[in-house]
Each structure stands twice: as structure tokens, then as C-alpha cells.
CSV table of C-alpha atoms in Angstrom, one decimal:
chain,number,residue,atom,x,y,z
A,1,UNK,CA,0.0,0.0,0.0
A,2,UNK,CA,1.1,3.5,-0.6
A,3,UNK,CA,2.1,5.9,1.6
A,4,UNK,CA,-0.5,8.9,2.1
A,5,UNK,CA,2.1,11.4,0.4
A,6,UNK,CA,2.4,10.0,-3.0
A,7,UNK,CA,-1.2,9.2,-3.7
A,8,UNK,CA,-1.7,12.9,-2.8
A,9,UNK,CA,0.8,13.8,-5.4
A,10,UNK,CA,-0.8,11.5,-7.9
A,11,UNK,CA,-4.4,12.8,-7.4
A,12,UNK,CA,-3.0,16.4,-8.2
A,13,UNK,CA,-0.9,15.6,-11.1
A,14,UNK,CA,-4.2,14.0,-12.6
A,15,UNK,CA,-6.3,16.6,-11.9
A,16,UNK,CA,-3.8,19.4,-13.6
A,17,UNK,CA,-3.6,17.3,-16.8
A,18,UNK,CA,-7.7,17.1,-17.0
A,19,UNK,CA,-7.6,21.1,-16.9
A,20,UNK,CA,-4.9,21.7,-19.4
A,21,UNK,CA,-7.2,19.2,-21.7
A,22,UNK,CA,-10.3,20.7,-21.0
A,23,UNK,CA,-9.3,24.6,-22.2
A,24,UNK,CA,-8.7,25.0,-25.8
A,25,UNK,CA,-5.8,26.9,-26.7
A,26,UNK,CA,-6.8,30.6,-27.5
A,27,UNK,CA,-4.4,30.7,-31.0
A,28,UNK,CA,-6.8,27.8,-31.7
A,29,UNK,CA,-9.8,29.6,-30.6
A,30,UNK,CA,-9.3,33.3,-32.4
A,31,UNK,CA,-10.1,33.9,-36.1
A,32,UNK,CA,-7.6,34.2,-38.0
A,33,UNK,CA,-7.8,37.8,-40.2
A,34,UNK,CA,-7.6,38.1,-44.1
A,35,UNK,CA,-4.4,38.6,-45.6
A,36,UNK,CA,-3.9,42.1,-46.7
A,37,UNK,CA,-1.6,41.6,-49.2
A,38,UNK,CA,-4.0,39.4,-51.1
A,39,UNK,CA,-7.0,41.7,-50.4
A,40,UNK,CA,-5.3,44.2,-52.1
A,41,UNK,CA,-3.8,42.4,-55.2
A,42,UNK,CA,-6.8,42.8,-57.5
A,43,UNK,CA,-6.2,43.2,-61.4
A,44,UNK,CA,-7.5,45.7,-64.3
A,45,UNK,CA,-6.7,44.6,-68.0
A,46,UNK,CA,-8.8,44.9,-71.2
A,47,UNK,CA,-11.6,42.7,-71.5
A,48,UNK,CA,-10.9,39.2,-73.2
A,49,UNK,CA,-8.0,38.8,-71.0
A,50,UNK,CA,-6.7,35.1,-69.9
A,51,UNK,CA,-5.9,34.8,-66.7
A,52,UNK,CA,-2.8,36.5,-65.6
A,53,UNK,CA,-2.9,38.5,-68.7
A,54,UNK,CA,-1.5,36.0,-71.0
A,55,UNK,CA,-2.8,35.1,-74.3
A,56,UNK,CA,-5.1,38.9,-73.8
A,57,UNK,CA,-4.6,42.0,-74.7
A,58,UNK,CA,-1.5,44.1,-73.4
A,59,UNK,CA,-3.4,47.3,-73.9
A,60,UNK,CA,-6.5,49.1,-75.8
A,61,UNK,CA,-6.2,49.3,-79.4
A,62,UNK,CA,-9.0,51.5,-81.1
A,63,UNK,CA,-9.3,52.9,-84.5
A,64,UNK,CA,-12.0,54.9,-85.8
A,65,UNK,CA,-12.4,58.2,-88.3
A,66,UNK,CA,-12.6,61.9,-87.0
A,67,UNK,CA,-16.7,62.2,-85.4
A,68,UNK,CA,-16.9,58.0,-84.5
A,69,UNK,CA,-17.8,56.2,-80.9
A,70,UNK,CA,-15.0,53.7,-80.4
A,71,UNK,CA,-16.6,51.4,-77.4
A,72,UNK,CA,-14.7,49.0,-75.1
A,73,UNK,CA,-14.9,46.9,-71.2
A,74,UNK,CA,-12.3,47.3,-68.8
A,75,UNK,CA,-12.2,44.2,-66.7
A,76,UNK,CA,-11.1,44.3,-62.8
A,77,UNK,CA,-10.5,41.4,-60.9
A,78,UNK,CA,-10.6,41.1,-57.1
A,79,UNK,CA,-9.2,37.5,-55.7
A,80,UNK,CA,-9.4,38.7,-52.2
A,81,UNK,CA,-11.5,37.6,-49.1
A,82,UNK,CA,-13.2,41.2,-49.2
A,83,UNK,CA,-15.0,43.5,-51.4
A,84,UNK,CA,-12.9,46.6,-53.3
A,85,UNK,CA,-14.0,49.8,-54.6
A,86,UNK,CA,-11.7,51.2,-57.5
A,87,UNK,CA,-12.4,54.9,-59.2
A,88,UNK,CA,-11.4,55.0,-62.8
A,89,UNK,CA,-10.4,58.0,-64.9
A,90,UNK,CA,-8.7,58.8,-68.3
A,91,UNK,CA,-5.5,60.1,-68.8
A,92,UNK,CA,-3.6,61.2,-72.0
A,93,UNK,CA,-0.2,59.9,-72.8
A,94,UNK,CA,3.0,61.2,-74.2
A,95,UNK,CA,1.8,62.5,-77.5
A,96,UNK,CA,-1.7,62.2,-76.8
A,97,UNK,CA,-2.4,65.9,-78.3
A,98,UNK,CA,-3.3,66.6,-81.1
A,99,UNK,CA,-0.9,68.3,-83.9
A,100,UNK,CA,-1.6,71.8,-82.2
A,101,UNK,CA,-2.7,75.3,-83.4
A,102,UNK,CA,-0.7,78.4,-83.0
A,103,UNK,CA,-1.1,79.2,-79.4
A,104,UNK,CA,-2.3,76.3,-78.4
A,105,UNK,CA,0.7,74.2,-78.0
A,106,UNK,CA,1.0,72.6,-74.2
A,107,UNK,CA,-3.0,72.8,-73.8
A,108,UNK,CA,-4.5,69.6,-71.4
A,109,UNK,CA,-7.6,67.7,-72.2
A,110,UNK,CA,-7.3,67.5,-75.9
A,111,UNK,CA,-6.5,63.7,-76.1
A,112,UNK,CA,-8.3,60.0,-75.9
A,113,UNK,CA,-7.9,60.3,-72.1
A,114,UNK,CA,-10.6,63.7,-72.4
A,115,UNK,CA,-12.5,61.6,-75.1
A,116,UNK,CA,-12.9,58.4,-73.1
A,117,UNK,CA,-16.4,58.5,-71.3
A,118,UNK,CA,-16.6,54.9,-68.6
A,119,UNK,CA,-20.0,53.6,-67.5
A,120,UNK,CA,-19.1,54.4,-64.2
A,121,UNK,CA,-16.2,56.2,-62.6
A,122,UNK,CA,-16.5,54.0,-59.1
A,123,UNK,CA,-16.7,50.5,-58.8
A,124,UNK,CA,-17.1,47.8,-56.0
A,125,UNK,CA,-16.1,44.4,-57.0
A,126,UNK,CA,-17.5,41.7,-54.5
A,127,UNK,CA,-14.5,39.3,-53.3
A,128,UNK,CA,-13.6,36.7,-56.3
A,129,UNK,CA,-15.2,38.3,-58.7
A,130,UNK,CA,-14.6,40.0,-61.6
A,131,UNK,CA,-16.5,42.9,-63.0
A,132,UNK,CA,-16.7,44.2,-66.6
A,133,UNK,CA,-16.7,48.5,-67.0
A,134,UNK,CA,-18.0,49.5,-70.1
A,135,UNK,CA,-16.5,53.0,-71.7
A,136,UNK,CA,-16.7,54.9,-74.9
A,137,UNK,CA,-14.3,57.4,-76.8
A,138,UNK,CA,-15.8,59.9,-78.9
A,139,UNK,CA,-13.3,60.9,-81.7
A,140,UNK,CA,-13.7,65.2,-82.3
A,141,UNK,CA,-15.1,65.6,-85.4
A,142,UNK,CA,-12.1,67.9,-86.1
A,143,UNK,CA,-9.4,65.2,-85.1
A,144,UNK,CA,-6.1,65.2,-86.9
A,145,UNK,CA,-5.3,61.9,-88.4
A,146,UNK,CA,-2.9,60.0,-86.7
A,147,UNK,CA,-1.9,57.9,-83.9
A,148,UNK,CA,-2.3,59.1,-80.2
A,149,UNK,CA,-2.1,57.4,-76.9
A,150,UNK,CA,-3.3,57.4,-73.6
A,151,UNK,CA,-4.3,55.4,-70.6
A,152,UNK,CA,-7.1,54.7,-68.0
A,153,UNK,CA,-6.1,54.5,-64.6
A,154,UNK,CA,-7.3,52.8,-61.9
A,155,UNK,CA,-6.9,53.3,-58.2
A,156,UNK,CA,-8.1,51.8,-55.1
A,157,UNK,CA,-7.4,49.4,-51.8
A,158,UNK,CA,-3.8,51.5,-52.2
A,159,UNK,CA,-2.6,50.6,-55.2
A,160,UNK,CA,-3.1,52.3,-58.8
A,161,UNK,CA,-2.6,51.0,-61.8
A,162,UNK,CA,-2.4,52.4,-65.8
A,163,UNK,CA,-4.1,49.7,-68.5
A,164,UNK,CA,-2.5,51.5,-71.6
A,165,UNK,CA,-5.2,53.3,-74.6
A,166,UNK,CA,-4.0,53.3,-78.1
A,167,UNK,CA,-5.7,55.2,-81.1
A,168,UNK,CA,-5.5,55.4,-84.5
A,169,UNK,CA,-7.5,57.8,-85.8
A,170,UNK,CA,-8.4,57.5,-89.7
A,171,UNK,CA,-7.3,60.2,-92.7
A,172,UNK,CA,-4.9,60.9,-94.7
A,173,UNK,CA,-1.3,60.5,-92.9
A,174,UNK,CA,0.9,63.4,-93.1
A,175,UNK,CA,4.9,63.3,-92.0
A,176,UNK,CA,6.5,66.3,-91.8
A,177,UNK,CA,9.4,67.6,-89.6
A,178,UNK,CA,12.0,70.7,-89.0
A,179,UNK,CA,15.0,71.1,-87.3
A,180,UNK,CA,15.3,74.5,-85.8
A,181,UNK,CA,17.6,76.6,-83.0
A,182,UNK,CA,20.7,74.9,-84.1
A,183,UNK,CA,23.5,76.5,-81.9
A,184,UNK,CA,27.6,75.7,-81.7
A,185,UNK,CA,28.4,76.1,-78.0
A,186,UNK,CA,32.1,75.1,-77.3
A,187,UNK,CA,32.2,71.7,-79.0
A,188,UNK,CA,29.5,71.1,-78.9
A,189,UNK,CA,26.0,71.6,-81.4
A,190,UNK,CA,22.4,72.2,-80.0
A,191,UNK,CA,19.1,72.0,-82.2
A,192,UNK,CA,15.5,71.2,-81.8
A,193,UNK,CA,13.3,69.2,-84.2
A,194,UNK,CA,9.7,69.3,-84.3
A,195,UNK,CA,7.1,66.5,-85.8
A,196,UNK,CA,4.8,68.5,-87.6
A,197,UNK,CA,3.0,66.2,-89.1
A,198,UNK,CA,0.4,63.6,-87.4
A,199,UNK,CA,2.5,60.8,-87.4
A,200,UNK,CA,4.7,59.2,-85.2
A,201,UNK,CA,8.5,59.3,-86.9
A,202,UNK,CA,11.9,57.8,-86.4
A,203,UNK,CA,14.3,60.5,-87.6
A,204,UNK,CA,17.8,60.4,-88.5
A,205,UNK,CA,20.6,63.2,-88.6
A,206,UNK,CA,23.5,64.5,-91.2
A,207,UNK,CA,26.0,66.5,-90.0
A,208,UNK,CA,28.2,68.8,-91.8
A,209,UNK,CA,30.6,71.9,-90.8
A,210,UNK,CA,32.6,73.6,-93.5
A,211,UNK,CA,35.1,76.1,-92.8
A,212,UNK,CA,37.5,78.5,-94.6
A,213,UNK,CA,39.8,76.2,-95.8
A,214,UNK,CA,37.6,72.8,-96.4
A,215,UNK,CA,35.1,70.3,-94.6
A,216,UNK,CA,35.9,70.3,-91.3
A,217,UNK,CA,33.1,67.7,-89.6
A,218,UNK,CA,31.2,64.9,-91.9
A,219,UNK,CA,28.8,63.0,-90.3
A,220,UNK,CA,26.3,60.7,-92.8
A,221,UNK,CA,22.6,59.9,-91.8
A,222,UNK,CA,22.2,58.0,-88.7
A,223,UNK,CA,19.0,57.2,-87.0
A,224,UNK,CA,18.4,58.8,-83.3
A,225,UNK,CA,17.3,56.8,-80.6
A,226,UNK,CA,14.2,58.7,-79.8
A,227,UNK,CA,10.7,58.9,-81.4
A,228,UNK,CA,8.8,62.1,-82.3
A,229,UNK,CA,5.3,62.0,-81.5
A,230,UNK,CA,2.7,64.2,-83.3
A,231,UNK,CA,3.6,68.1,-82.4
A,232,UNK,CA,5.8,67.2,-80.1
A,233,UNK,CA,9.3,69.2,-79.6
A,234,UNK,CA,12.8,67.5,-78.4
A,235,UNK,CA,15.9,69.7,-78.4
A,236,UNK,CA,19.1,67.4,-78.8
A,237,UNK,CA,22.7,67.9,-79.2
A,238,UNK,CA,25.4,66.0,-81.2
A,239,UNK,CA,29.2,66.6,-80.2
A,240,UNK,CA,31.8,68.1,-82.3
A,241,UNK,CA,35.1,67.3,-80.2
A,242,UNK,CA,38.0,68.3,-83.0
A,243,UNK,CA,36.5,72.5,-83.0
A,244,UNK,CA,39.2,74.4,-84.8
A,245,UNK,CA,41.5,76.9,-83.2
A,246,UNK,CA,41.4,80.1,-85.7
A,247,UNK,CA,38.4,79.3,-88.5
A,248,UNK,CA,34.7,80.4,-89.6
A,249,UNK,CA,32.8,77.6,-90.1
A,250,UNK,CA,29.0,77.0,-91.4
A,251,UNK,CA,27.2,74.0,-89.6
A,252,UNK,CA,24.4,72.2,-91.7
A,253,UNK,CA,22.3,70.4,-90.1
A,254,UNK,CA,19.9,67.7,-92.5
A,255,UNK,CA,16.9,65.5,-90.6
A,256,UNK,CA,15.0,62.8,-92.5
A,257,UNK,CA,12.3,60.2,-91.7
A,258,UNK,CA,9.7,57.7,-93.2
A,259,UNK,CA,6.7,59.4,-95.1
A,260,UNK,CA,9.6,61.9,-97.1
A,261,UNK,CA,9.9,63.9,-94.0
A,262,UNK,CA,13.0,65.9,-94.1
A,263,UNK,CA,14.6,69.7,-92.9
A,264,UNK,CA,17.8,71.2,-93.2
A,265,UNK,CA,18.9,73.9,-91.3
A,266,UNK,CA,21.9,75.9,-90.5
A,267,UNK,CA,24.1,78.0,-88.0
A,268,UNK,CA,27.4,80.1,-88.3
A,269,UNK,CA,30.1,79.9,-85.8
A,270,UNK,CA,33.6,81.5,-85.4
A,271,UNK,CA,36.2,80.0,-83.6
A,272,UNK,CA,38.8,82.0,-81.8
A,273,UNK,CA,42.3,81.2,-80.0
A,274,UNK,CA,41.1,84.4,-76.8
A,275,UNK,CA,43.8,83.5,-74.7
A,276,UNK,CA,46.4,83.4,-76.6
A,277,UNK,CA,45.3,86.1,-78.5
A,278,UNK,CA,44.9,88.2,-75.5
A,279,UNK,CA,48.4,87.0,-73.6
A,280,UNK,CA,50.2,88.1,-76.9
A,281,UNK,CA,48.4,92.1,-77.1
A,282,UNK,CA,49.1,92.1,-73.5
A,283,UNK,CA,52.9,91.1,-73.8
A,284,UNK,CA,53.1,93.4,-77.2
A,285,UNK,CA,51.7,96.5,-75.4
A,286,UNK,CA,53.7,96.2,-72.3
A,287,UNK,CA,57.2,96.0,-74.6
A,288,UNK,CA,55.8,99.1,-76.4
A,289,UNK,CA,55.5,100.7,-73.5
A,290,UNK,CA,58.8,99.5,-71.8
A,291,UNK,CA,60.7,100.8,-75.0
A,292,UNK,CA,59.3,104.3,-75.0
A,293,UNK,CA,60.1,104.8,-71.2
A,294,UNK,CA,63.3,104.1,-72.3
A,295,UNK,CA,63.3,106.2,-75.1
A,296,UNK,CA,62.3,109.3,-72.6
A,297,UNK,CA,65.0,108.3,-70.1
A,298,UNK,CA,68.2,107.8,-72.6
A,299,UNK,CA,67.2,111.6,-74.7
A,300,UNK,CA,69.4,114.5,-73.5
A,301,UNK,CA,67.7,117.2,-72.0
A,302,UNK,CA,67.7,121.1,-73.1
A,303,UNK,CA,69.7,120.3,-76.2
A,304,UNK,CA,67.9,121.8,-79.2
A,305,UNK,CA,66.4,119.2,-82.2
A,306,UNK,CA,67.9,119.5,-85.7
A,307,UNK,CA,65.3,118.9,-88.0
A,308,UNK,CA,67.7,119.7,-91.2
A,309,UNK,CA,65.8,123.6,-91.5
A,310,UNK,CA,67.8,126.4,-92.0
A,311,UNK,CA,67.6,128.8,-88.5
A,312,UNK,CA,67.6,132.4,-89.3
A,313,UNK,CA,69.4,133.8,-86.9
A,314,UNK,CA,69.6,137.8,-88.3
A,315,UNK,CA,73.3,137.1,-89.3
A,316,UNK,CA,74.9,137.2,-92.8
A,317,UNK,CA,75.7,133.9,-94.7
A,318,UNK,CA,79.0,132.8,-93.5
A,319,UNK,CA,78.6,135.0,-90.3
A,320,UNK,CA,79.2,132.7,-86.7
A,321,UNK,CA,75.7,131.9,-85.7
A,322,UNK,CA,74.4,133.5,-82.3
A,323,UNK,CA,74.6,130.8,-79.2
A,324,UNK,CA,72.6,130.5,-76.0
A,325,UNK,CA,69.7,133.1,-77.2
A,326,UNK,CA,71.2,135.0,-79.6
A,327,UNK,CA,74.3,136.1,-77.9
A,328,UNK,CA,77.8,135.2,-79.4
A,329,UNK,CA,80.8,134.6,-76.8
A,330,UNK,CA,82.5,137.6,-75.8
A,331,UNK,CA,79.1,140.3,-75.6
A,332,UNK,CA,76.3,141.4,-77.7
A,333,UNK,CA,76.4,142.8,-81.3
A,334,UNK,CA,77.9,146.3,-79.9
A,335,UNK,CA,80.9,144.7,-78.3
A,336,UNK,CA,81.4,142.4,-81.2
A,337,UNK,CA,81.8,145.3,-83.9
A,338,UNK,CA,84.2,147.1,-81.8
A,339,UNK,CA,86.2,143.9,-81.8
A,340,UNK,CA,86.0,143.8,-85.5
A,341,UNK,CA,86.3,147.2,-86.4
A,342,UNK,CA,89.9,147.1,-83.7
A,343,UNK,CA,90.8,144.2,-85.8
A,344,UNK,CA,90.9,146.1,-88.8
A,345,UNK,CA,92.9,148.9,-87.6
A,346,UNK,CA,95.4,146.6,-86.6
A,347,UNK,CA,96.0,145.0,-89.7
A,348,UNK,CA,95.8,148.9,-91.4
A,349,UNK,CA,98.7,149.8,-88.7
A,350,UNK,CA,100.4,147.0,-89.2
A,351,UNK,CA,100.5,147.4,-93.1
A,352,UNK,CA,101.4,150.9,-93.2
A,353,UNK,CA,104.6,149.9,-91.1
């Protein structure tokens, strides 16, 4: 028989174990919440669509003539536990504009992002489900042929996304381009082209600089990596490293594109050696200058010039020639003829004897 002491412990041990498996753990017992992250990963895509986007449409493609309704869905998918309200708008796109009017250039609103019209701008999709938005584009009955682009963006549950529009608008296609504001700066050349046309081009660049003495940069057609949408400006530079030192030079500048779009332009620029050009009229003025101080310094002072004229100094031809204002050594004109005139009588006196 057991002693009193352990059956005690035994009964207790027991009756802790029949507690512990009579309260459910409270992990256990607490819902567990959604996951945010797949509440929040709904889609928006064109209609048609497979799932995960492939084998659908990457983007809108309409196409339609100046006045028309081009119609489309916009599908958004929700896979989440919980419903998800989305607000949709249109946006325009690089190019979007149309080729503008004079003074109109910049203006907002005037692409398929203002023409696009959806069924409704707010949505709720319910959780795993997918909901279909119906939306129109009205093409101006005063479009410009061409292509433009845009896009119809979708925001909600804190994420946004942009399913891209693309439209072709029907008409005649017209490619035209210039090249203007070409510049030499340094050694470098600026210039600016502009797609004046309605279509989208791919242009390519000549360059040529001639100076005084020959060709001095030839550079044949190239294609540039960039693409000129309808009206759109885009100011470039190309690099002209070998500049001459002393030379006037004409730069000519010739764009081209599909569709016999072309311009030419051209800019005049003089190159100049400054520094050393200034270093040498500096050094050449300061010897100037050094020479004639020295000039000044080595000329004797208060000596008459002779500039090879005659002086008349009152005195007969072969007469001794006044000194120091006029006076000869020995006194003035009075003291002089007495000298004379006692010359003579010494010469009489000394003949006569």
C-alpha cells in the first residue's frame, strides 16, 4: 500500500492534466484575419484577357475616323476575401495631343484620355469576382489623323494601376518635320526638331561643318534613338570634339524620316584662339610701353632738335651763328663790332709799317 504522500501527489498531477485538456488553446480559438496583401492584389486589364494576362490584350487598341464612338470593357478582378472599390479616370499619354494650333501648344484635355467616357467612374467588386466596366471614346469631329495614346487609370485598396489606350485615328497621314535653334556652344551643337506632321516618326541626322579652308566635320545619316510623336518638340545635341582653333565655319544640319519627311537647317560659328590672343596684345603692349620709357629716359635734355631747316638767326651767310639766345661769346652785337672794327685797324697799322 502507498504511503498517504504520494497518492496525494498522484491525485493532483491528474487533476492538472484534466484542466490543461479541457481549455482549448486561445491561438486555436481566435479567427484568424484576411491577408492584406491578397485583399489588395486585385487586377485591371482589357476585357478578353486570360488569366494572368496572358494570351489577352496588353493594352486598348481602337481605331476609328474623325466624329466616330470607339466602345470598349475594362475588366477588374478582385481575388481577395473582401469586397474593393476602384475609381477610374482617363489620362492622356506622351503625344496624346493633337498636332496643335498656334497658341495652343501645351493645352490639357485635348486627347483620348478627355474623349474616353466609362460607365461608371467607381466601382465595387465583391470578393472573387470579376467585373466588366464599359467605356466609350468619342473621336472630335475635327481630329487630326494619326496615332495618339493614352491610358485609363485605376486606383483603389492603395494601389493604382495604368491599363495602356491606343488610337488610331483615320485620314490621310501626313509626315513632316523641321530642325530649328541649331547652336555651336564650345564643341559642342544644339538643335531642336519638331514632328509637324500627325504621325509618329523615327528620324535620322546629317551632319556637316565647313570652314574656310575645307570640310571640317562629316557625319552621314544616322537614326536617333528617340521617337517624335505628333507636335511634339525635343531639343538634342550631337558633339563636335576636333572645334578648330582660328576658323569660320557653317554647320548644316539635314533631318529625315519615313513618309519623305526631311529639314535642313543651319548656323554660323567662329572659332577663336582668346587666350592666346589676349596673352600676346598684352605682352606686345607692355614692350611698347617699356621701349618708349626708355626712349624718354636715354634723350638729352635742353639740347635743341635738328630737324635739317635752316635757323635764321639775323646774321649774314658765313657769319658765326648766335649761341645761348642770340648772344655770341665775348658780348652782344655792340661789343662784337668794336672787336671787329679794332681788328681792322690793326691790320691797317700793321701794313702801313
Amino acid at each position: 500500500m502507498p504511503p498517504p504522500t504520494t497518492g496525494r501527489a498522484v491525485r493532483l498531477a491528474l487533476a492538472v492534466l484534466l484542466c490543461a485538456l479541457a481549455v482549448p488553446p486561445a491561438a486555436a480559438a481566435a479567427p484568424r484575419a484576411p491577408s492584406p496583401a491578397k485583399d489588395a492584389s486585385w487586377t485591371a486589364r482589357p476585357a478578353g484577357s486570360g488569366s494572368g494576362g496572358k494570351g489577352g490584350r496588353p493594352y486598348f487598341y481602337l481605331e476609328g475616323a474623325p466624329g466616330s464612338v470607339l466602345q470598349d470593357r475594362l475588366s477588374v478582378t478582385n481575388p481577395g476575401r473582401s469586397p474593393i472599390t476602384v475609381r477610374l479616370r482617363g489620362t492622356d499619354g506622351p503625344g496624346a495631343r493633337t498636332v496643335p494650333r498656334p497658341g495652343t501648344e501645351g493645352a490639357p484635355g485635348t486627347g483620348p484620355g478627355a474623349w474616353l467616357r466609362a460607365a461608371a467612374t467607381e466601382v465595387t467588386v465583391p470578393a472573387r469576382t470579376r467585373a466588366d466596366v464599359p467605356f466609350t471614346v468619342t473621336v472630335p469631329a475635327g481630329a487630326v489623323p494619326g496615332d495618339r495614346s493614352g491610358a485609363i487609370a485605376v486606383r483603389g485598396g492603395g494601389r493604382s494601376v495604368e491599363v495602356g489606350l491606343r488610337l488610331r485615328i483615320g485620314g490621310p497621314a501626313v509626315a513632316a518635320l523641321t530642325v530649328e535653334d541649331v547652336t555651336v556652344s564650345g564643341r559642342t551643337i544644339h538643335y531642336t526638331l519638331v514632328n509637324r506632321g500627325n504621325t509618329v516618326l523615327a528620324p535620322q541626322v546629317a551632319v556637316r561643318a565647313d570652314g574656310l579652308f575645307g570640310t571640317l566635320l562629316r557625319r552621314e545619316a544616322r537614326a536617333l534613338p528617340v521617337r517624335l510623336l505628333p507636335g511634339q518638340r525635343l531639343g538634342l545635341t550631337e558633339p563636335w570634339r576636333d572645334t578648330p582653333a582660328l576658323d569660320s565655319t557653317t554647320v548644316r544640319l539635314r533631318v529625315t524620316a519615313a513618309g519623305d519627311a526631311h529639314g535642313e537647317a543651319t548656323a554660323h560659328a567662329v572659332f577663336v584662339p582668346w587666350a592666346p590672343l589676349t596673352g600676346g596684345a598684352l605682352f606686345l603692349l607692355a614692350a611698347v610701353a617699356t621701349g618708349a620709357y626708355a626712349y624718354r629716359r636715354g634723350r638729352p635734355r635742353g639740347r635743341p632738335v635738328d630737324d635739317g631747316r635752316p635757323v635764321d638767326d639775323g646774321c649774314p651767310a658765313g657769319g658765326d651763328r648766335p649761341v645761348d639766345g642770340g648772344r655770341l661769346p665775348g658780348g652782344d652785337r655792340s661789343e662784337r663790332d668794336q672787336q671787329h672794327s679794332g681788328t681792322r685797324h690793326s691790320v691797317q697799322a700793321g701794313a702801313e709799317s
